[in-house]
C-alpha cells in the first residue's frame, strides 16, 4: 500500500511540471506548438525552425516565431491588425501608468486609403529641439519645433587681428592678385545643434531642406596707394562642399564691393553682405570665402586697382565678420 502511494505521488508530480509539445517531442517551453513539425528531437531549434513555432512560457510570455520570448508578446515577423468590424479602422492602444489611471493613447489607421502606406521611423538620436514630423513625400523625419530658436546658428570674428590674411602680390604694382581664402572666425554666437566648426568656419547641414544664409564682413585696409582714383574689389562667396579648398565645391551665392581710397583716412567702416535662401541636402557643408581678383596698377598710373599687403578688418564693431545659417 505504501509503495502504491509513493508511485502515485511521483506520477502526479511529473504531470504537474511537464512541458506540452504539439508536433514536437522536444518542447522548449511549458507549451510549444511546432507548426511545420520541423524541430529537432534534441537541442534548441535554429531560427529558421523557430519561425513557425508558438510558445507560452511558465511566466506567461508568448513567443511567435521564437522559442525564447523576452516580453509579454514577442513576435519575430510582421504583425497585421484588423477589427473585422465595418466602419472601424484598426488601432493599437497604449495605456498610461496604471497608478495614474486608465487613460490611453491610440495609433489608428485612417478610415480610407487608396493604397497600402507605411510609416518608417527615423533614428532615435535627433538634434536637440527637434520633433518627429513627415515631409511632403510622407517620409517620417526629425524637424525643428521652432526654426528661429532651435536651428539658428552663428559664428563671428571678434578679434580683428585674428582675421588678418597676407595678400599674395598685394602692394606690388603691375602684378595680378588672384586669391581665395576662407573667412576666419573665433567665436560661436549661438549653435544649439553644434552644426558649426568655428576653427574651420564650416557649417554642416543636418537634414535636407530650405536654409536661410546670411554673412557679412567689415574689411578695413585702405588701398596700397591710398590716393584718389585707386581702389580694390572684394568678393564674398558662400561655397558648398568645398572640402577644405577655398576654390573647391560650388559657389552658391556671392556679393562684391569696391574699397576706394580715402586719402588721410586709413580706417574706413564698410561691409560686404550676402544673404539668401537655398535648398540643401543632409551632409552638405558651407563656408564663407573671400575672393580677391585684379591686376595692380603700374607705379606710373594715376588710378586703378591697388591691393594692400594684408587683408584686415575694421576694429569698430563687435563682430568684424558674421556667418549665420537657419533651417526653415
mmCIF file of C-alpha atoms in Angstrom:
data_model
loop_
_atom_site.group_PDB
_atom_site.id
_atom_site.type_symbol
_atom_site.label_atom_id
_atom_site.label_comp_id
_atom_site.label_asym_id
_atom_site.label_seq_id
_atom_site.Cartn_x
_atom_site.Cartn_y
_atom_site.Cartn_z
ATOM 1 C CA UNK A 1 0.000 0.000 0.000
ATOM 2 C CA UNK A 2 2.834 2.417 0.849
ATOM 3 C CA UNK A 3 4.588 1.685 -2.474
ATOM 4 C CA UNK A 4 1.407 2.491 -4.391
ATOM 5 C CA UNK A 5 1.024 5.881 -2.679
ATOM 6 C CA UNK A 6 4.648 6.840 -3.411
ATOM 7 C CA UNK A 7 4.301 5.844 -7.104
ATOM 8 C CA UNK A 8 1.071 7.860 -7.472
ATOM 9 C CA UNK A 9 2.696 10.972 -5.890
ATOM 10 C CA UNK A 10 5.677 10.796 -8.234
ATOM 11 C CA UNK A 11 3.380 10.335 -11.256
ATOM 12 C CA UNK A 12 1.249 13.389 -10.440
ATOM 13 C CA UNK A 13 4.362 15.474 -9.663
ATOM 14 C CA UNK A 14 5.767 14.669 -13.113
ATOM 15 C CA UNK A 15 2.496 15.618 -14.806
ATOM 16 C CA UNK A 16 2.332 18.887 -12.839
ATOM 17 C CA UNK A 17 5.737 20.034 -14.125
ATOM 18 C CA UNK A 18 5.605 18.520 -17.641
ATOM 19 C CA UNK A 19 6.014 20.588 -20.837
ATOM 20 C CA UNK A 20 3.409 20.137 -23.536
ATOM 21 C CA UNK A 21 4.551 19.894 -27.126
ATOM 22 C CA UNK A 22 2.348 19.778 -30.221
ATOM 23 C CA UNK A 23 4.079 18.430 -33.337
ATOM 24 C CA UNK A 24 7.310 18.249 -31.346
ATOM 25 C CA UNK A 25 8.860 15.765 -28.931
ATOM 26 C CA UNK A 26 11.251 18.456 -27.754
ATOM 27 C CA UNK A 27 9.171 21.346 -26.300
ATOM 28 C CA UNK A 28 11.246 24.384 -25.305
ATOM 29 C CA UNK A 29 8.656 25.971 -23.012
ATOM 30 C CA UNK A 30 5.709 24.867 -20.885
ATOM 31 C CA UNK A 31 3.555 24.965 -24.055
ATOM 32 C CA UNK A 32 5.092 24.638 -27.510
ATOM 33 C CA UNK A 33 3.483 24.285 -30.953
ATOM 34 C CA UNK A 34 5.777 23.386 -33.857
ATOM 35 C CA UNK A 35 3.621 24.436 -36.810
ATOM 36 C CA UNK A 36 5.735 22.824 -39.528
ATOM 37 C CA UNK A 37 6.882 19.866 -37.424
ATOM 38 C CA UNK A 38 10.495 20.580 -38.361
ATOM 39 C CA UNK A 39 12.184 20.911 -34.952
ATOM 40 C CA UNK A 40 14.965 18.521 -33.872
ATOM 41 C CA UNK A 41 14.237 15.829 -31.297
ATOM 42 C CA UNK A 42 17.015 17.192 -29.086
ATOM 43 C CA UNK A 43 18.645 20.578 -28.627
ATOM 44 C CA UNK A 44 17.385 24.045 -29.471
ATOM 45 C CA UNK A 45 15.690 24.656 -32.844
ATOM 46 C CA UNK A 46 17.566 27.037 -35.118
ATOM 47 C CA UNK A 47 15.985 30.400 -36.114
ATOM 48 C CA UNK A 48 14.629 29.000 -39.392
ATOM 49 C CA UNK A 49 12.902 26.166 -37.499
ATOM 50 C CA UNK A 50 11.535 28.520 -34.837
ATOM 51 C CA UNK A 51 9.875 30.830 -37.356
ATOM 52 C CA UNK A 52 6.741 28.632 -37.488
ATOM 53 C CA UNK A 53 6.608 27.970 -33.732
ATOM 54 C CA UNK A 54 4.416 29.386 -30.954
ATOM 55 C CA UNK A 55 5.303 29.072 -27.268
ATOM 56 C CA UNK A 56 3.969 30.099 -23.865
ATOM 57 C CA UNK A 57 6.499 30.314 -21.052
ATOM 58 C CA UNK A 58 5.966 29.491 -17.393
ATOM 59 C CA UNK A 59 5.778 33.223 -16.582
ATOM 60 C CA UNK A 60 3.092 33.872 -19.190
ATOM 61 C CA UNK A 61 5.178 35.281 -22.021
ATOM 62 C CA UNK A 62 4.106 34.413 -25.569
ATOM 63 C CA UNK A 63 6.577 33.903 -28.378
ATOM 64 C CA UNK A 64 5.567 33.783 -32.052
ATOM 65 C CA UNK A 65 8.411 32.827 -34.351
ATOM 66 C CA UNK A 66 10.715 32.471 -31.360
ATOM 67 C CA UNK A 67 11.024 29.919 -28.567
ATOM 68 C CA UNK A 68 12.643 32.422 -26.179
ATOM 69 C CA UNK A 69 10.302 35.423 -25.820
ATOM 70 C CA UNK A 70 11.711 38.347 -23.848
ATOM 71 C CA UNK A 71 8.444 40.256 -23.343
ATOM 72 C CA UNK A 72 4.758 39.506 -22.811
ATOM 73 C CA UNK A 73 4.334 39.234 -26.583
ATOM 74 C CA UNK A 74 7.469 38.664 -28.666
ATOM 75 C CA UNK A 75 6.894 38.328 -32.410
ATOM 76 C CA UNK A 76 9.600 37.531 -34.950
ATOM 77 C CA UNK A 77 7.824 38.676 -38.110
ATOM 78 C CA UNK A 78 5.272 41.201 -39.313
ATOM 79 C CA UNK A 79 2.010 41.906 -37.490
ATOM 80 C CA UNK A 80 -1.359 42.701 -39.098
ATOM 81 C CA UNK A 81 -4.262 44.186 -37.141
ATOM 82 C CA UNK A 82 -7.861 44.272 -38.313
ATOM 83 C CA UNK A 83 -11.003 44.955 -36.327
ATOM 84 C CA UNK A 84 -13.127 42.752 -38.622
ATOM 85 C CA UNK A 85 -15.829 45.311 -37.932
ATOM 86 C CA UNK A 86 -17.240 47.505 -40.700
ATOM 87 C CA UNK A 87 -16.872 51.251 -40.083
ATOM 88 C CA UNK A 88 -13.947 50.980 -37.662
ATOM 89 C CA UNK A 89 -10.253 51.338 -38.518
ATOM 90 C CA UNK A 90 -7.822 49.175 -36.565
ATOM 91 C CA UNK A 91 -5.669 50.701 -33.837
ATOM 92 C CA UNK A 92 -3.098 49.973 -31.146
ATOM 93 C CA UNK A 93 -3.755 51.390 -27.689
ATOM 94 C CA UNK A 94 -1.092 52.407 -25.144
ATOM 95 C CA UNK A 95 -2.132 52.959 -21.530
ATOM 96 C CA UNK A 96 -0.705 55.384 -19.011
ATOM 97 C CA UNK A 97 0.980 54.241 -15.819
ATOM 98 C CA UNK A 98 -1.680 52.184 -14.008
ATOM 99 C CA UNK A 99 -1.052 54.109 -10.780
ATOM 100 C CA UNK A 100 -2.222 57.274 -12.571
ATOM 101 C CA UNK A 101 -5.390 55.898 -14.122
ATOM 102 C CA UNK A 102 -6.682 54.046 -17.174
ATOM 103 C CA UNK A 103 -6.368 56.652 -19.919
ATOM 104 C CA UNK A 104 -4.674 55.664 -23.159
ATOM 105 C CA UNK A 105 -3.175 56.907 -26.422
ATOM 106 C CA UNK A 106 -4.029 55.111 -29.665
ATOM 107 C CA UNK A 107 -2.313 54.787 -33.017
ATOM 108 C CA UNK A 108 -5.122 54.320 -35.504
ATOM 109 C CA UNK A 109 -5.171 53.739 -39.252
ATOM 110 C CA UNK A 110 -7.010 56.254 -41.482
ATOM 111 C CA UNK A 111 -10.597 55.344 -42.302
ATOM 112 C CA UNK A 112 -9.885 55.362 -46.038
ATOM 113 C CA UNK A 113 -6.712 54.590 -48.041
ATOM 114 C CA UNK A 114 -6.267 54.322 -51.808
ATOM 115 C CA UNK A 115 -3.245 52.009 -51.404
ATOM 116 C CA UNK A 116 -1.008 50.483 -48.732
ATOM 117 C CA UNK A 117 1.032 53.015 -46.775
ATOM 118 C CA UNK A 118 3.832 52.796 -44.232
ATOM 119 C CA UNK A 119 5.484 54.977 -41.608
ATOM 120 C CA UNK A 120 9.239 54.472 -41.291
ATOM 121 C CA UNK A 121 10.685 55.782 -38.042
ATOM 122 C CA UNK A 122 13.992 57.689 -38.299
ATOM 123 C CA UNK A 123 16.990 57.446 -35.984
ATOM 124 C CA UNK A 124 16.230 57.801 -32.278
ATOM 125 C CA UNK A 125 19.027 60.384 -31.868
ATOM 126 C CA UNK A 126 17.608 63.658 -33.232
ATOM 127 C CA UNK A 127 19.218 67.064 -32.890
ATOM 128 C CA UNK A 128 18.329 68.987 -29.754
ATOM 129 C CA UNK A 129 14.958 70.732 -30.052
ATOM 130 C CA UNK A 130 13.650 68.568 -32.912
ATOM 131 C CA UNK A 131 10.326 66.707 -33.132
ATOM 132 C CA UNK A 132 9.008 63.873 -35.289
ATOM 133 C CA UNK A 133 7.218 65.001 -38.456
ATOM 134 C CA UNK A 134 6.555 63.918 -42.042
ATOM 135 C CA UNK A 135 7.795 65.675 -45.161
ATOM 136 C CA UNK A 136 5.882 66.287 -48.403
ATOM 137 C CA UNK A 137 6.640 62.723 -49.554
ATOM 138 C CA UNK A 138 5.149 61.197 -46.413
ATOM 139 C CA UNK A 139 8.569 60.192 -45.045
ATOM 140 C CA UNK A 140 8.884 60.442 -41.273
ATOM 141 C CA UNK A 141 11.853 62.534 -40.123
ATOM 142 C CA UNK A 142 13.058 64.818 -37.362
ATOM 143 C CA UNK A 143 12.332 68.527 -37.758
ATOM 144 C CA UNK A 144 12.677 71.702 -35.685
ATOM 145 C CA UNK A 145 9.892 72.834 -33.377
ATOM 146 C CA UNK A 146 10.671 76.481 -33.995
ATOM 147 C CA UNK A 147 13.328 77.121 -36.654
ATOM 148 C CA UNK A 148 14.055 80.631 -35.430
ATOM 149 C CA UNK A 149 15.101 79.480 -31.964
ATOM 150 C CA UNK A 150 16.041 75.844 -32.478
ATOM 151 C CA UNK A 151 18.132 75.968 -35.650
ATOM 152 C CA UNK A 152 19.698 79.444 -35.855
ATOM 153 C CA UNK A 153 23.478 79.067 -35.769
ATOM 154 C CA UNK A 154 26.009 81.910 -35.965
ATOM 155 C CA UNK A 155 29.766 82.319 -35.677
ATOM 156 C CA UNK A 156 31.735 85.551 -35.726
ATOM 157 C CA UNK A 157 35.157 87.156 -35.862
ATOM 158 C CA UNK A 158 35.604 89.317 -32.780
ATOM 159 C CA UNK A 159 39.381 89.781 -32.682
ATOM 160 C CA UNK A 160 40.298 91.780 -35.788
ATOM 161 C CA UNK A 161 43.963 90.782 -35.643
ATOM 162 C CA UNK A 162 42.995 87.104 -35.713
ATOM 163 C CA UNK A 163 41.396 87.583 -39.127
ATOM 164 C CA UNK A 164 44.345 89.213 -40.909
ATOM 165 C CA UNK A 165 45.481 87.441 -44.097
ATOM 166 C CA UNK A 166 48.521 88.266 -46.230
ATOM 167 C CA UNK A 167 47.580 89.132 -49.828
ATOM 168 C CA UNK A 168 49.847 87.461 -52.375
ATOM 169 C CA UNK A 169 51.281 90.196 -54.642
ATOM 170 C CA UNK A 170 49.429 92.825 -52.628
ATOM 171 C CA UNK A 171 51.173 96.196 -52.735
ATOM 172 C CA UNK A 172 53.166 95.289 -55.872
ATOM 173 C CA UNK A 173 52.439 97.431 -58.916
ATOM 174 C CA UNK A 174 51.705 95.803 -62.271
ATOM 175 C CA UNK A 175 51.204 92.333 -60.769
ATOM 176 C CA UNK A 176 47.945 90.366 -60.681
ATOM 177 C CA UNK A 177 46.207 89.310 -57.480
ATOM 178 C CA UNK A 178 44.074 86.167 -57.743
ATOM 179 C CA UNK A 179 43.474 84.700 -54.311
ATOM 180 C CA UNK A 180 40.708 82.924 -52.424
ATOM 181 C CA UNK A 181 40.893 82.268 -48.706
ATOM 182 C CA UNK A 182 38.466 81.162 -46.021
ATOM 183 C CA UNK A 183 36.969 83.810 -43.794
ATOM 184 C CA UNK A 184 38.342 83.277 -40.297
ATOM 185 C CA UNK A 185 36.190 83.089 -37.166
ATOM 186 C CA UNK A 186 36.996 82.942 -33.463
ATOM 187 C CA UNK A 187 33.668 82.956 -31.633
ATOM 188 C CA UNK A 188 30.426 80.960 -31.548
ATOM 189 C CA UNK A 189 27.468 83.309 -31.127
ATOM 190 C CA UNK A 190 24.804 80.590 -30.982
ATOM 191 C CA UNK A 191 24.810 76.997 -32.167
ATOM 192 C CA UNK A 192 22.235 74.872 -30.270
ATOM 193 C CA UNK A 193 22.718 71.834 -32.505
ATOM 194 C CA UNK A 194 26.515 72.016 -32.845
ATOM 195 C CA UNK A 195 26.483 72.389 -36.641
ATOM 196 C CA UNK A 196 29.430 74.822 -36.864
ATOM 197 C CA UNK A 197 33.151 74.133 -36.566
ATOM 198 C CA UNK A 198 34.404 77.566 -35.557
ATOM 199 C CA UNK A 199 38.029 76.579 -36.227
ATOM 200 C CA UNK A 200 37.363 75.972 -39.926
ATOM 201 C CA UNK A 201 34.261 78.153 -40.297
ATOM 202 C CA UNK A 202 32.385 75.127 -41.669
ATOM 203 C CA UNK A 203 28.631 74.585 -41.250
ATOM 204 C CA UNK A 204 27.391 71.009 -41.772
ATOM 205 C CA UNK A 205 23.755 70.511 -42.800
ATOM 206 C CA UNK A 206 21.931 68.026 -40.545
ATOM 207 C CA UNK A 207 18.932 67.349 -42.775
ATOM 208 C CA UNK A 208 17.669 68.239 -46.228
ATOM 209 C CA UNK A 209 15.535 71.362 -46.536
ATOM 210 C CA UNK A 210 15.453 75.107 -47.159
ATOM 211 C CA UNK A 211 18.029 77.237 -45.336
ATOM 212 C CA UNK A 212 18.429 80.978 -44.836
ATOM 213 C CA UNK A 213 22.065 82.073 -45.093
ATOM 214 C CA UNK A 214 23.439 85.453 -44.045
ATOM 215 C CA UNK A 215 27.079 86.520 -43.960
ATOM 216 C CA UNK A 216 28.933 89.801 -43.802
ATOM 217 C CA UNK A 217 32.477 91.066 -43.389
ATOM 218 C CA UNK A 218 33.822 94.501 -42.415
ATOM 219 C CA UNK A 219 37.221 94.920 -44.107
ATOM 220 C CA UNK A 220 39.490 97.780 -43.160
ATOM 221 C CA UNK A 221 42.686 98.049 -45.229
ATOM 222 C CA UNK A 222 42.974 101.054 -47.491
ATOM 223 C CA UNK A 223 44.431 100.510 -50.977
ATOM 224 C CA UNK A 224 48.208 100.240 -51.015
ATOM 225 C CA UNK A 225 48.191 103.573 -52.820
ATOM 226 C CA UNK A 226 45.716 105.453 -50.677
ATOM 227 C CA UNK A 227 45.267 108.202 -53.244
ATOM 228 C CA UNK A 228 42.294 109.443 -55.200
ATOM 229 C CA UNK A 229 41.419 107.126 -58.097
ATOM 230 C CA UNK A 230 42.792 103.933 -56.561
ATOM 231 C CA UNK A 231 40.677 101.070 -55.242
ATOM 232 C CA UNK A 232 40.421 97.294 -54.974
ATOM 233 C CA UNK A 233 37.429 94.907 -55.368
ATOM 234 C CA UNK A 234 36.371 92.449 -52.650
ATOM 235 C CA UNK A 235 34.115 89.448 -53.282
ATOM 236 C CA UNK A 236 32.396 87.458 -50.528
ATOM 237 C CA UNK A 237 31.252 83.952 -51.513
ATOM 238 C CA UNK A 238 29.234 81.179 -49.867
ATOM 239 C CA UNK A 239 30.686 77.917 -51.130
ATOM 240 C CA UNK A 240 29.107 74.477 -50.770
ATOM 241 C CA UNK A 241 31.072 71.251 -50.292
ATOM 242 C CA UNK A 242 34.465 72.836 -50.909
ATOM 243 C CA UNK A 243 36.242 70.114 -48.919
ATOM 244 C CA UNK A 244 38.870 72.343 -47.331
ATOM 245 C CA UNK A 245 39.746 74.098 -50.611
ATOM 246 C CA UNK A 246 38.524 77.730 -50.810
ATOM 247 C CA UNK A 247 38.319 77.351 -54.601
ATOM 248 C CA UNK A 248 36.559 73.979 -54.434
ATOM 249 C CA UNK A 249 32.925 72.964 -54.426
ATOM 250 C CA UNK A 250 30.181 75.228 -55.718
ATOM 251 C CA UNK A 251 29.719 78.968 -55.274
ATOM 252 C CA UNK A 252 26.018 79.141 -54.357
ATOM 253 C CA UNK A 253 25.807 82.889 -53.659
ATOM 254 C CA UNK A 254 28.091 85.912 -53.548
ATOM 255 C CA UNK A 255 28.333 89.670 -53.468
ATOM 256 C CA UNK A 256 31.063 92.208 -54.177
ATOM 257 C CA UNK A 257 32.043 95.735 -53.271
ATOM 258 C CA UNK A 258 34.870 98.150 -54.010
ATOM 259 C CA UNK A 259 37.110 99.678 -51.385
ATOM 260 C CA UNK A 260 38.002 103.132 -52.678
ATOM 261 C CA UNK A 261 40.991 105.090 -51.487
ATOM 262 C CA UNK A 262 40.355 107.530 -48.654
ATOM 263 C CA UNK A 263 43.353 109.851 -48.532
ATOM 264 C CA UNK A 264 44.211 110.849 -44.999
ATOM 265 C CA UNK A 265 41.958 108.119 -43.562
ATOM 266 C CA UNK A 266 43.338 104.586 -43.440
ATOM 267 C CA UNK A 267 40.445 103.199 -41.387
ATOM 268 C CA UNK A 268 37.053 103.051 -43.043
ATOM 269 C CA UNK A 269 33.975 101.164 -41.913
ATOM 270 C CA UNK A 270 32.303 99.406 -44.833
ATOM 271 C CA UNK A 271 30.818 95.963 -45.325
ATOM 272 C CA UNK A 272 30.144 93.194 -47.822
ATOM 273 C CA UNK A 273 26.857 91.347 -47.230
ATOM 274 C CA UNK A 274 25.497 88.088 -48.666
ATOM 275 C CA UNK A 275 22.035 86.742 -47.849
ATOM 276 C CA UNK A 276 19.547 84.366 -49.433
ATOM 277 C CA UNK A 277 17.618 81.099 -49.187
ATOM 278 C CA UNK A 278 18.893 77.859 -50.700
ATOM 279 C CA UNK A 279 17.896 74.192 -50.809
ATOM 280 C CA UNK A 280 20.485 71.946 -49.165
ATOM 281 C CA UNK A 281 20.910 68.228 -48.589
ATOM 282 C CA UNK A 282 21.890 66.482 -45.374
ATOM 283 C CA UNK A 283 25.677 66.305 -45.170
ATOM 284 C CA UNK A 284 26.309 69.411 -47.287
ATOM 285 C CA UNK A 285 28.910 71.813 -45.912
ATOM 286 C CA UNK A 286 29.028 75.609 -46.186
ATOM 287 C CA UNK A 287 31.944 78.031 -45.917
ATOM 288 C CA UNK A 288 32.435 81.754 -46.413
ATOM 289 C CA UNK A 289 35.259 82.599 -48.812
ATOM 290 C CA UNK A 290 36.884 85.931 -49.678
ATOM 291 C CA UNK A 291 37.917 86.303 -53.314
ATOM 292 C CA UNK A 292 40.378 88.970 -54.461
ATOM 293 C CA UNK A 293 40.957 89.276 -58.201
ATOM 294 C CA UNK A 294 42.544 92.089 -60.212
ATOM 295 C CA UNK A 295 45.832 93.483 -61.518
ATOM 296 C CA UNK A 296 47.545 96.195 -59.523
ATOM 297 C CA UNK A 297 48.111 99.415 -61.400
ATOM 298 C CA UNK A 298 51.612 100.274 -62.527
ATOM 299 C CA UNK A 299 53.524 102.760 -60.427
ATOM 300 C CA UNK A 300 53.236 105.215 -63.307
ATOM 301 C CA UNK A 301 49.431 105.006 -63.347
ATOM 302 C CA UNK A 302 47.364 107.707 -61.679
ATOM 303 C CA UNK A 303 44.405 105.425 -60.953
ATOM 304 C CA UNK A 304 43.415 101.765 -60.872
ATOM 305 C CA UNK A 305 43.494 98.702 -58.661
ATOM 306 C CA UNK A 306 45.846 98.768 -55.702
ATOM 307 C CA UNK A 307 45.566 95.801 -53.332
ATOM 308 C CA UNK A 308 47.098 96.248 -49.861
ATOM 309 C CA UNK A 309 49.691 93.841 -48.467
ATOM 310 C CA UNK A 310 47.266 92.445 -45.881
ATOM 311 C CA UNK A 311 43.527 91.942 -45.688
ATOM 312 C CA UNK A 312 42.417 93.264 -42.306
ATOM 313 C CA UNK A 313 39.202 94.198 -40.521
ATOM 314 C CA UNK A 314 37.759 97.362 -39.018
ATOM 315 C CA UNK A 315 38.170 97.405 -35.263
ATOM 316 C CA UNK A 316 34.868 99.213 -34.734
ATOM 317 C CA UNK A 317 32.013 96.701 -34.469
ATOM 318 C CA UNK A 318 31.950 93.778 -32.027
ATOM 319 C CA UNK A 319 31.574 91.436 -35.000
ATOM 320 C CA UNK A 320 34.100 92.030 -37.763
ATOM 321 C CA UNK A 321 32.580 89.118 -39.644
ATOM 322 C CA UNK A 322 29.431 87.057 -39.113
ATOM 323 C CA UNK A 323 28.159 83.823 -40.662
ATOM 324 C CA UNK A 324 24.601 82.664 -39.842
ATOM 325 C CA UNK A 325 22.580 79.676 -41.065
ATOM 326 C CA UNK A 326 18.946 78.938 -40.175
ATOM 327 C CA UNK A 327 16.897 75.873 -41.136
ATOM 328 C CA UNK A 328 13.419 76.953 -42.231
#
